[in-house]
mmCIF file of C-alpha atoms in Angstrom:
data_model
loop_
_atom_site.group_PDB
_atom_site.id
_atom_site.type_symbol
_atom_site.label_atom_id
_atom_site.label_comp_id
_atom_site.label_asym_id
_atom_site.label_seq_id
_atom_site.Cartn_x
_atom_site.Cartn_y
_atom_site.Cartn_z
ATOM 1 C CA UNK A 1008 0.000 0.000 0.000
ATOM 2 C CA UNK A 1009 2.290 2.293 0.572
ATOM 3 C CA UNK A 1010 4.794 1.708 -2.079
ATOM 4 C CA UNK A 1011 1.802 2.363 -4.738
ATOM 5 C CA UNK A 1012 1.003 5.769 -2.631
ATOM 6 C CA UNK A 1013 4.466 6.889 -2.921
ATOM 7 C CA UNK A 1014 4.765 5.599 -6.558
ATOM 8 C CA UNK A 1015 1.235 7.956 -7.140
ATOM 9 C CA UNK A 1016 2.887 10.505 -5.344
ATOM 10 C CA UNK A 1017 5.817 10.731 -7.633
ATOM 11 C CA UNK A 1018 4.013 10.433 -10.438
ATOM 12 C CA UNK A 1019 2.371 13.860 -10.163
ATOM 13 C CA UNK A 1020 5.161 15.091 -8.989
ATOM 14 C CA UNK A 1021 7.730 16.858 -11.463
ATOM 15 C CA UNK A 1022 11.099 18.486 -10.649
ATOM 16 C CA UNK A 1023 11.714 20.902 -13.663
ATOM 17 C CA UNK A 1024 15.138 20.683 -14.944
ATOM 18 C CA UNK A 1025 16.681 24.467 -15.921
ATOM 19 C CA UNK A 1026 19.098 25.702 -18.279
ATOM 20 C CA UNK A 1027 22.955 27.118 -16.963
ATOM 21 C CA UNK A 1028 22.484 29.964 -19.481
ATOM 22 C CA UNK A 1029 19.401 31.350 -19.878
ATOM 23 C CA UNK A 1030 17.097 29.924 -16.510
ATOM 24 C CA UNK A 1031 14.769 28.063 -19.346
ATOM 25 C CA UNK A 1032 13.009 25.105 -19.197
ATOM 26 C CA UNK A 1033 14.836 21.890 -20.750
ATOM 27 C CA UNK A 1034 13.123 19.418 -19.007
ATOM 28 C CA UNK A 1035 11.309 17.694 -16.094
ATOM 29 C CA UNK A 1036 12.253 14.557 -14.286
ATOM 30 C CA UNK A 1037 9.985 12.811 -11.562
ATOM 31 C CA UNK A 1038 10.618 13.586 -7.833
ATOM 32 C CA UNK A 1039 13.081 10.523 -6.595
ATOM 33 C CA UNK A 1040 11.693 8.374 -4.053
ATOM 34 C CA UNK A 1041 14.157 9.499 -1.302
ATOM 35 C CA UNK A 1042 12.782 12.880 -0.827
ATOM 36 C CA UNK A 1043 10.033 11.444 0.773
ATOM 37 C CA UNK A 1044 11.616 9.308 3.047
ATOM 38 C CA UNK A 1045 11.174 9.696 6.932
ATOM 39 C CA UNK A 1046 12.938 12.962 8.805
ATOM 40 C CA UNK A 1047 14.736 11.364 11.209
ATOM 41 C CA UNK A 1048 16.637 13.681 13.272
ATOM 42 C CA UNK A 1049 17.603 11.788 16.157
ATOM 43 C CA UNK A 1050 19.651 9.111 14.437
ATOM 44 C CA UNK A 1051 21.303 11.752 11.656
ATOM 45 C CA UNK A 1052 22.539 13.656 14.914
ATOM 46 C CA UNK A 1053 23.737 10.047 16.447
ATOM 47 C CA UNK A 1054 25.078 9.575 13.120
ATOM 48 C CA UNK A 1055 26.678 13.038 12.433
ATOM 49 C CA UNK A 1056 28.502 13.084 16.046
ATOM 50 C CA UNK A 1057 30.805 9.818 15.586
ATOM 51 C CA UNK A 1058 31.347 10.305 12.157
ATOM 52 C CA UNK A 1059 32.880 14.159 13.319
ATOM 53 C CA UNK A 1060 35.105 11.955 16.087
ATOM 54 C CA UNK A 1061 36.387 10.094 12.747
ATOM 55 C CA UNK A 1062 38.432 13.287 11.835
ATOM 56 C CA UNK A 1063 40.281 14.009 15.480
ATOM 57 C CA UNK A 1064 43.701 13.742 15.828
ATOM 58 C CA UNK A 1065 45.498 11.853 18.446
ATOM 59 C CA UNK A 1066 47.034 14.146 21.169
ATOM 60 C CA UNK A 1067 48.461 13.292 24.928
ATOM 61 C CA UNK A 1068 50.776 14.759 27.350
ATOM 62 C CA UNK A 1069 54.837 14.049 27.495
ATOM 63 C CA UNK A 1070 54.435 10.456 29.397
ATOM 64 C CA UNK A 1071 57.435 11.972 31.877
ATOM 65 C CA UNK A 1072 55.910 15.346 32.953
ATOM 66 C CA UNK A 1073 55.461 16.376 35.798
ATOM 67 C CA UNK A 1074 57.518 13.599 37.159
ATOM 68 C CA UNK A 1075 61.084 14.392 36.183
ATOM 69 C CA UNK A 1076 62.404 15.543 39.843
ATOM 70 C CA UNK A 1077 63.538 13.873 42.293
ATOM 71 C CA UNK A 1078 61.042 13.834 45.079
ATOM 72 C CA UNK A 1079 60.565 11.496 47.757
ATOM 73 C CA UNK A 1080 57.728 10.851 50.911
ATOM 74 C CA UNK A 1081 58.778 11.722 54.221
ATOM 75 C CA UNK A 1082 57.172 9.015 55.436
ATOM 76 C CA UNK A 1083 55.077 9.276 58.358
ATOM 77 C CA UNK A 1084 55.605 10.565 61.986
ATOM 78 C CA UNK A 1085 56.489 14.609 61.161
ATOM 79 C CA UNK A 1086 53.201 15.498 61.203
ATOM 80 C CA UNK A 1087 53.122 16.511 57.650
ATOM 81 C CA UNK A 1088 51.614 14.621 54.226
ATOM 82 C CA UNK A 1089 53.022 11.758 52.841
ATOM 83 C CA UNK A 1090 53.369 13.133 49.242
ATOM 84 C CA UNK A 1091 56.652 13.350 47.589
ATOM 85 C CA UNK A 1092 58.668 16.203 48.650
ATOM 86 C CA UNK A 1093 62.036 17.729 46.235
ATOM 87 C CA UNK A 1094 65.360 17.190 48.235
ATOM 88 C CA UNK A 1095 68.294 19.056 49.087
ATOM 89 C CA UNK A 1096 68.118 22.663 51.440
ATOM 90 C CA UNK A 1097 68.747 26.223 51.065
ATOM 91 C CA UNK A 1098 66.099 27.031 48.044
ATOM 92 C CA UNK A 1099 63.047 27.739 48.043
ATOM 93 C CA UNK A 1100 62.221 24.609 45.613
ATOM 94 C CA UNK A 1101 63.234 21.620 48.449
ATOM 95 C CA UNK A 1102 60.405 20.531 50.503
ATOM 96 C CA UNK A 1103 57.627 21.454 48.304
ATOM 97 C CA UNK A 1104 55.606 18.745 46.942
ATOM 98 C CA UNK A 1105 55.301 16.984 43.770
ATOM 99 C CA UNK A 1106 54.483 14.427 41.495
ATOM 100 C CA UNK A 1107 50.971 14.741 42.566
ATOM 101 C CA UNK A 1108 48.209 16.220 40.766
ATOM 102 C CA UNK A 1109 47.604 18.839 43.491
ATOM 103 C CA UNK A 1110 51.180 20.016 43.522
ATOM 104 C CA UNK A 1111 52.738 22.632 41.790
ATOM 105 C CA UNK A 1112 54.442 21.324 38.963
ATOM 106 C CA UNK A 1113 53.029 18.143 39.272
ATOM 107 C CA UNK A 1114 51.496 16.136 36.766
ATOM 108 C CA UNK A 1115 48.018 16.303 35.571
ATOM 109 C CA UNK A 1116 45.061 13.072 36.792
ATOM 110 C CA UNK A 1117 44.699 10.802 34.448
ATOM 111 C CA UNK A 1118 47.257 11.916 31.629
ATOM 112 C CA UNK A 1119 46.064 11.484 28.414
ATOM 113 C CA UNK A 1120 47.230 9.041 26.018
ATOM 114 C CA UNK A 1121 47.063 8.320 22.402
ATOM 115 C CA UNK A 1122 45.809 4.944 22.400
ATOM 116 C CA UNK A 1123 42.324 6.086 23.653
ATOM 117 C CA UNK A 1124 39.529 5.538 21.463
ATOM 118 C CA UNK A 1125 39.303 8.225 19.203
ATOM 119 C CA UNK A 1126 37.273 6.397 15.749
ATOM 120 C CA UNK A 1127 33.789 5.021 15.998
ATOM 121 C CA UNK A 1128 32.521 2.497 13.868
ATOM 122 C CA UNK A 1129 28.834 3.619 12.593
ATOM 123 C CA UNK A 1130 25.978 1.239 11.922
ATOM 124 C CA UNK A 1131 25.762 1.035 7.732
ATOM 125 C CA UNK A 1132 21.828 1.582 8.068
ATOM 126 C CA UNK A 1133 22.242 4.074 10.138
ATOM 127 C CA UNK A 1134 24.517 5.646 7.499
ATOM 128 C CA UNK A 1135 22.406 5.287 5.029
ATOM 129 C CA UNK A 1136 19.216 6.461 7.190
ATOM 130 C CA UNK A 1137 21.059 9.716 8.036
ATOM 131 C CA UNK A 1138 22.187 10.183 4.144
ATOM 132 C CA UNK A 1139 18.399 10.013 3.459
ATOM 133 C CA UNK A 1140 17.356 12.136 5.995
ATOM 134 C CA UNK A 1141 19.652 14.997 4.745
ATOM 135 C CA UNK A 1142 18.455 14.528 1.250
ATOM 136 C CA UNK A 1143 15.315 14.869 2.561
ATOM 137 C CA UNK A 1144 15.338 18.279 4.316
ATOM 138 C CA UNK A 1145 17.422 19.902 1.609
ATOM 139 C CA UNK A 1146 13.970 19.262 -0.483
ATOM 140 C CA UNK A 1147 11.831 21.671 2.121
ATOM 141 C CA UNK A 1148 12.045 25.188 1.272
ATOM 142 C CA UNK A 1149 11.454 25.899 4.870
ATOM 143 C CA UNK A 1150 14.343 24.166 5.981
ATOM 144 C CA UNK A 1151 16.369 25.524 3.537
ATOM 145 C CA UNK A 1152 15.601 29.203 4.529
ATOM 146 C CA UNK A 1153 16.271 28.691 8.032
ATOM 147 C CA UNK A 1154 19.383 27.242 8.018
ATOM 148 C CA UNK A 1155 20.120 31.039 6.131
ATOM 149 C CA UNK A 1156 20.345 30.394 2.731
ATOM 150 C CA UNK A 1157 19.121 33.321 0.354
ATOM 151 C CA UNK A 1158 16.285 31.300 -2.122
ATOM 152 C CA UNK A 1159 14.030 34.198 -3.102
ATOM 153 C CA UNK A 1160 15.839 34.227 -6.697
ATOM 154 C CA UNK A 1161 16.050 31.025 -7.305
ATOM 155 C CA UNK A 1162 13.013 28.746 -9.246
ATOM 156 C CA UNK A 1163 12.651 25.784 -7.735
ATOM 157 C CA UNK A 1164 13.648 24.216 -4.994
ATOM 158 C CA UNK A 1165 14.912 21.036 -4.972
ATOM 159 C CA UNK A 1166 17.256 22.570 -7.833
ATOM 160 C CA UNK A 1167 18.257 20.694 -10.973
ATOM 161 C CA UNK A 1168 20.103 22.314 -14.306
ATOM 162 C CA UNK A 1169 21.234 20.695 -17.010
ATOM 163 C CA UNK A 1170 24.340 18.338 -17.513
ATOM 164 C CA UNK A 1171 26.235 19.718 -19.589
ATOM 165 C CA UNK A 1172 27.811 21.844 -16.773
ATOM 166 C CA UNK A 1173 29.506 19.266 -16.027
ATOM 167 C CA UNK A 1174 31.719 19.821 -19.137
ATOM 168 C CA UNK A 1175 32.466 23.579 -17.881
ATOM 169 C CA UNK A 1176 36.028 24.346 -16.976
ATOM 170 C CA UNK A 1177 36.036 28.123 -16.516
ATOM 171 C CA UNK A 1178 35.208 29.247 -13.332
ATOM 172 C CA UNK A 1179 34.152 31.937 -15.010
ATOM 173 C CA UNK A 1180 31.086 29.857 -16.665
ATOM 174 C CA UNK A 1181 30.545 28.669 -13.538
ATOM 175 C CA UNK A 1182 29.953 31.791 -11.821
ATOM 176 C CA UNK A 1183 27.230 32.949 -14.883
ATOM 177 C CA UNK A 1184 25.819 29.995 -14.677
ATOM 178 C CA UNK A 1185 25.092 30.496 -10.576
ATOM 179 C CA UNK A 1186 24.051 34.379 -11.429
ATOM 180 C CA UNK A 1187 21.603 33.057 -14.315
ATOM 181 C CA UNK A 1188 19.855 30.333 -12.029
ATOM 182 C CA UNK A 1189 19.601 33.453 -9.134
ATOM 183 C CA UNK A 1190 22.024 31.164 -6.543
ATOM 184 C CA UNK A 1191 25.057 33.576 -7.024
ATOM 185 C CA UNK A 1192 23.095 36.117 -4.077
ATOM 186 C CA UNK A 1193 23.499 33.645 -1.216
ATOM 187 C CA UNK A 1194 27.175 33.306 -1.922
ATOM 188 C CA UNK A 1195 27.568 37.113 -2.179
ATOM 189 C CA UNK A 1196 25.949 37.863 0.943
ATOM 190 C CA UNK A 1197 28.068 35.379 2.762
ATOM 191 C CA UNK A 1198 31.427 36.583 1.156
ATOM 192 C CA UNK A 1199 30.521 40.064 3.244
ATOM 193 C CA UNK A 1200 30.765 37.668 6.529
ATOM 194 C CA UNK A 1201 34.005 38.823 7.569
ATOM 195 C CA UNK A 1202 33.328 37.421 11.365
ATOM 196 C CA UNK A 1203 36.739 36.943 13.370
ATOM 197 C CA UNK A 1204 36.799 33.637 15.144
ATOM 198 C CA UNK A 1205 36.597 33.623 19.096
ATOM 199 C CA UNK A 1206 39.586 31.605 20.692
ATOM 200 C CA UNK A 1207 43.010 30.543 19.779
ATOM 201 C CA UNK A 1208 42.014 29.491 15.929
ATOM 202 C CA UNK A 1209 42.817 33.067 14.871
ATOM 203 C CA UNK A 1210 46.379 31.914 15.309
ATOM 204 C CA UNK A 1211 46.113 29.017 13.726
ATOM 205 C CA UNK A 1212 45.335 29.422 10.205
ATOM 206 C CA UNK A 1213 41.710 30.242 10.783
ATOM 207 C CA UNK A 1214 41.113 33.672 11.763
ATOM 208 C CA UNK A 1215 37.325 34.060 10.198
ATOM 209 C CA UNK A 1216 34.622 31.943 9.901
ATOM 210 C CA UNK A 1217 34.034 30.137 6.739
ATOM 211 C CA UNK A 1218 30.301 30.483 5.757
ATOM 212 C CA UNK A 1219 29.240 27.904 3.040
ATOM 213 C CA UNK A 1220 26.749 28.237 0.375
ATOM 214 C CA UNK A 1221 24.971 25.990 -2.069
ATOM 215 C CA UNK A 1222 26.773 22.419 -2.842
ATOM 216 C CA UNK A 1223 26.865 20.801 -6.053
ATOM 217 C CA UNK A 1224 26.165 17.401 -6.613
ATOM 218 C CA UNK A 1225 27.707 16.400 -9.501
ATOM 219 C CA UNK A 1226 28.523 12.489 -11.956
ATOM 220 C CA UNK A 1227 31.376 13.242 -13.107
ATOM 221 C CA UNK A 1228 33.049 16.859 -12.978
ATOM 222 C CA UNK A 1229 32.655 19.748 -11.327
ATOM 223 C CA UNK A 1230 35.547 21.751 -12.027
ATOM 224 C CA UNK A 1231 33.883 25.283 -12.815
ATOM 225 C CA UNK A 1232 32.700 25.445 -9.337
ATOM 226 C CA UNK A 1233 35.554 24.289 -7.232
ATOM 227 C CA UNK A 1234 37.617 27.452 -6.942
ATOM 228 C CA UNK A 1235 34.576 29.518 -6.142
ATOM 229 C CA UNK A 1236 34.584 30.676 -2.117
ATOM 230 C CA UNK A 1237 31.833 29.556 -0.502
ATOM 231 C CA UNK A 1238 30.527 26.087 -2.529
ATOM 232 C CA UNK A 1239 31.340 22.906 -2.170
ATOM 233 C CA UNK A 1240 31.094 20.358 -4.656
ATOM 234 C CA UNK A 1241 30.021 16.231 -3.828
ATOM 235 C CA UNK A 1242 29.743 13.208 -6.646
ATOM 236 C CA UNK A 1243 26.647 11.217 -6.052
ATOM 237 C CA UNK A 1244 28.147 8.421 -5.632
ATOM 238 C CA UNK A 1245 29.787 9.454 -2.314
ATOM 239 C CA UNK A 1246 27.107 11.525 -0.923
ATOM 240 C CA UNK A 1247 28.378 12.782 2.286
ATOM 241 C CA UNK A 1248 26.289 14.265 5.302
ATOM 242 C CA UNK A 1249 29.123 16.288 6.862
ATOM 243 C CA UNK A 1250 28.591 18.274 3.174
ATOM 244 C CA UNK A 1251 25.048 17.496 3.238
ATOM 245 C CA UNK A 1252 24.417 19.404 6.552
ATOM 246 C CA UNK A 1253 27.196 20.766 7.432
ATOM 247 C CA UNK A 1254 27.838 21.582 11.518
ATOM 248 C CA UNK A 1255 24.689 19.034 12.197
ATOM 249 C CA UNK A 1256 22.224 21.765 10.857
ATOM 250 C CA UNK A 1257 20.055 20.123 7.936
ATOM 251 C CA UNK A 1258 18.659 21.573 5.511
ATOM 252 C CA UNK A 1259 21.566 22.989 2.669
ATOM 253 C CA UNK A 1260 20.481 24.551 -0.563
ATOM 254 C CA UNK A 1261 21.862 21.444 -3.051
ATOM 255 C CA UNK A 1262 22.007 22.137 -6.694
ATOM 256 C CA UNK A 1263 21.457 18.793 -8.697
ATOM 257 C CA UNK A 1264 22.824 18.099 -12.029
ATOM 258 C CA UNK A 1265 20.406 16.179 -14.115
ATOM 259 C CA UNK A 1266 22.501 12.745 -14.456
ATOM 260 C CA UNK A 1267 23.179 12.937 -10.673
ATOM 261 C CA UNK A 1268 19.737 13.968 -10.078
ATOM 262 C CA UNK A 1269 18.172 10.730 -11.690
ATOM 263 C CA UNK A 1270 20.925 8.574 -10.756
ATOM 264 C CA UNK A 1271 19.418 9.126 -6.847
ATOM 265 C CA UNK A 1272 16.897 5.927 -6.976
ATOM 266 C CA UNK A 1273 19.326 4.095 -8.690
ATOM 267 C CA UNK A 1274 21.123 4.279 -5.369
ATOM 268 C CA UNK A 1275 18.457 4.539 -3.117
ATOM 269 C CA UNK A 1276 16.246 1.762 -4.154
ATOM 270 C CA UNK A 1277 14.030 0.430 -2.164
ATOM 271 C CA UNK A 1278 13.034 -2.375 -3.519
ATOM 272 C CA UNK A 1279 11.360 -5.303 -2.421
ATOM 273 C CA UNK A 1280 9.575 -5.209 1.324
ATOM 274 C CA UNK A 1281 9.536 -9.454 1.504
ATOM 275 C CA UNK A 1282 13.459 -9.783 0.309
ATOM 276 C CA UNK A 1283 16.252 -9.423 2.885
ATOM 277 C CA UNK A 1284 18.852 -9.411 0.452
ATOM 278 C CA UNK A 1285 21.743 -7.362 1.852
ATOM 279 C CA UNK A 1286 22.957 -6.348 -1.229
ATOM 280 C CA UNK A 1287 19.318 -3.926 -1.549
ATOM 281 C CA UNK A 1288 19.891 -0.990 -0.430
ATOM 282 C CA UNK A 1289 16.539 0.083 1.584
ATOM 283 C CA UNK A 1290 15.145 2.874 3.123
ATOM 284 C CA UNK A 1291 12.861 3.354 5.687
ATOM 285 C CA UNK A 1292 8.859 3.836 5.125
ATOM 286 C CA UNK A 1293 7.013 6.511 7.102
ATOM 287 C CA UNK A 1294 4.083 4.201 8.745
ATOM 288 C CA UNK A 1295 1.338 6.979 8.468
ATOM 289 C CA UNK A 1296 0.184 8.508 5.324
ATOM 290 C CA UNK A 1297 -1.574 10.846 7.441
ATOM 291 C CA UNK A 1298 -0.561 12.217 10.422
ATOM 292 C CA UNK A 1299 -3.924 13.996 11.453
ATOM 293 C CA UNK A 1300 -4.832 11.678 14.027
ATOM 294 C CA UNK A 1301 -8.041 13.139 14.466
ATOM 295 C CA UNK A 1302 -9.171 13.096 10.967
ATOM 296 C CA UNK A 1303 -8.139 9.167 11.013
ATOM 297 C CA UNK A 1304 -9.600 8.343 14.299
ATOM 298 C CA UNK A 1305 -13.215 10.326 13.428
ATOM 299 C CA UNK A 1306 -13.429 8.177 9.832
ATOM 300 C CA UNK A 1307 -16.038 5.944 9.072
ATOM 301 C CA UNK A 1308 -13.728 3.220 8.793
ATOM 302 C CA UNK A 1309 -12.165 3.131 12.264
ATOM 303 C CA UNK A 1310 -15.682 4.420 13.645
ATOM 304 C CA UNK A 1311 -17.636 1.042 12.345
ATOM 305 C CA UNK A 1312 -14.826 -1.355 13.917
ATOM 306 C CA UNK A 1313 -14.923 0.658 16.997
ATOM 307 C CA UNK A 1314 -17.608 -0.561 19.757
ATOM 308 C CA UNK A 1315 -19.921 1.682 20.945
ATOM 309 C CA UNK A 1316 -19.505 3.948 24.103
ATOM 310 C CA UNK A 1317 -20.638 1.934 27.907
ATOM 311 C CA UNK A 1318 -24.032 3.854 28.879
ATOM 312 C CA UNK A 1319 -24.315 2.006 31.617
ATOM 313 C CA UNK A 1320 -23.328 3.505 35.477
ATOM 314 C CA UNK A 1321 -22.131 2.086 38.061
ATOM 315 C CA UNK A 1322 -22.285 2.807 41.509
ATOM 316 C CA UNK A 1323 -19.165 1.483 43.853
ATOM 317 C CA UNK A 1324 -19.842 0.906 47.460
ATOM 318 C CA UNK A 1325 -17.059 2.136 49.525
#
């Protein structure tokens, strides 16, 4: 049942397909299958934080410091704490304690090491699920908008153009092309963003924040659009959340080229419900058409199965 209501659904439901040079209609391709898959926040943020503790790098403190002195207990019977004290006389240094974690100098509790567990291993379906979710939200205008994006110029939203900017290798092109299809004003805007970064990153390499704008999902190539500040570009074959939603925040403006575009259910098929073949790639069905509980509850249908409200009162004796 509802793989025939989603195959209806898509049906009537027509992405247009626009032209790099002139915003024209070339074509229109049905809506793939995945943007109507379930929004399922909680396991794309599940998914989203281990697969940001994939990138860390291993750090730890010198194995020796804080120990390289020294020191040695008292022992007990002068009345004073049996930590480590430095040796000798005359300076200011012997007597103190150290070693410990409450001592000057000493060395910090628990020091860090690099063998800790830094990489998580992610669930594939939960991959996949969080992929699809993504996809999903980048689909809704709504989310789009308030994740900051500037959409009032552009058509159509999920956006598709043609293919053949794929064979572009000016950046140049690639720059008319984003001014003709009215996505060029959200990566102005954010190229005025000249925010300095709070912390120690502004001597490290990073002194402002980087503010992204649209991603393109390409086949093939993408080269007209790599140099330009601001975009990103992705192949559909290695669709990427971290890209997709960038910071955990779904909901990026994606522009689709048409191959990539229609290659999406070739991916994401769902195939058949009664096979468990591993090799399917599946996605996950939403189990209510219709979420109005109280339109579904007040039908005829549910109302006939229902019985009919107790008239009957009874009195309890206490």
């Amino acid at each position: 049942f509802f793989n025939s209501l989603n195959f209806l659904i898509m049906e009537n439901w027509k992405v247009n397909v626009y032209s790099s040079e002139d915003k024209f209609l070339v074509d229109s391709v049905n809506l793939p299958e995945i943007f109507l898959s379930p929004i399922r926040i909680d396991i794309f943020k599940f998914v989203f934080l281990n697969m940001s503790k994939n990138k860390r790098q291993s750090y730890s403190v010198n194995q020796s410091s804080g120990m390289n002195t020294s020191a040695i207990s008292w022992g007990t019977g002068r009345a004073v704490a049996r930590i480590p004290r430095v040796k000798g006389s005359g300076t200011n240094r012997s007597g103190q304690g150290a070693v410990g974690n409450f001592c000057r100098g000493g060395r910090m509790f628990s020091p860090t090491t690099i063998w800790r567990k830094w990489h998580h291993k992610i669930i594939k379906n939960q991959r996949r699920q969080a992929v699809l979710t993504s996809v999903a939200c980048s689909g809704l205008v709504s989310l789009v908008m308030a994740r900051g994006h500037k959409i009032s110029e552009t058509p159509e939203i999920p956006l598709v153009i043609e293919s053949c900017v794929e064979s572009i290798i000016c950046t140049k092109f690639g720059q008319t092309a984003l001014k003709n299809l009215g996505a060029y004003s959200d990566i102005r805007d954010k190229l005025k963003k000249k925010t300095l970064k709070a912390g120690k990153g502004k001597l490290r390499n990073r002194r402002r924040k980087k503010y992204l704008g649209p991603l393109i999902i390409f086949e093939k190539n993408a080269r007209a659009f790599r140099n330009i500040p601001g975009i990103e570009t992705c192949c559909i074959d290695y669709l990427n959340i971290q890209k997709l939603a960038p910071g955990g925040h779904v909901g990026r403006f994606c522009i689709w080229t048409y191959k990539s575009f229609s290659k999406l259910d070739q991916i994401y098929y769902q195939g058949n419900l009664n096979s468990f073949s591993k090799n399917e790639k599946k996605k996950e069905n939403n189990l209510m058409t219709n979420s109005n509980l109280k339109v579904v509850i007040n039908s005829n249908r549910i109302q006939n199965d229902i019985n009919p409200p107790s008239k009957k009162i009874k009195n309890f004796v206490g």
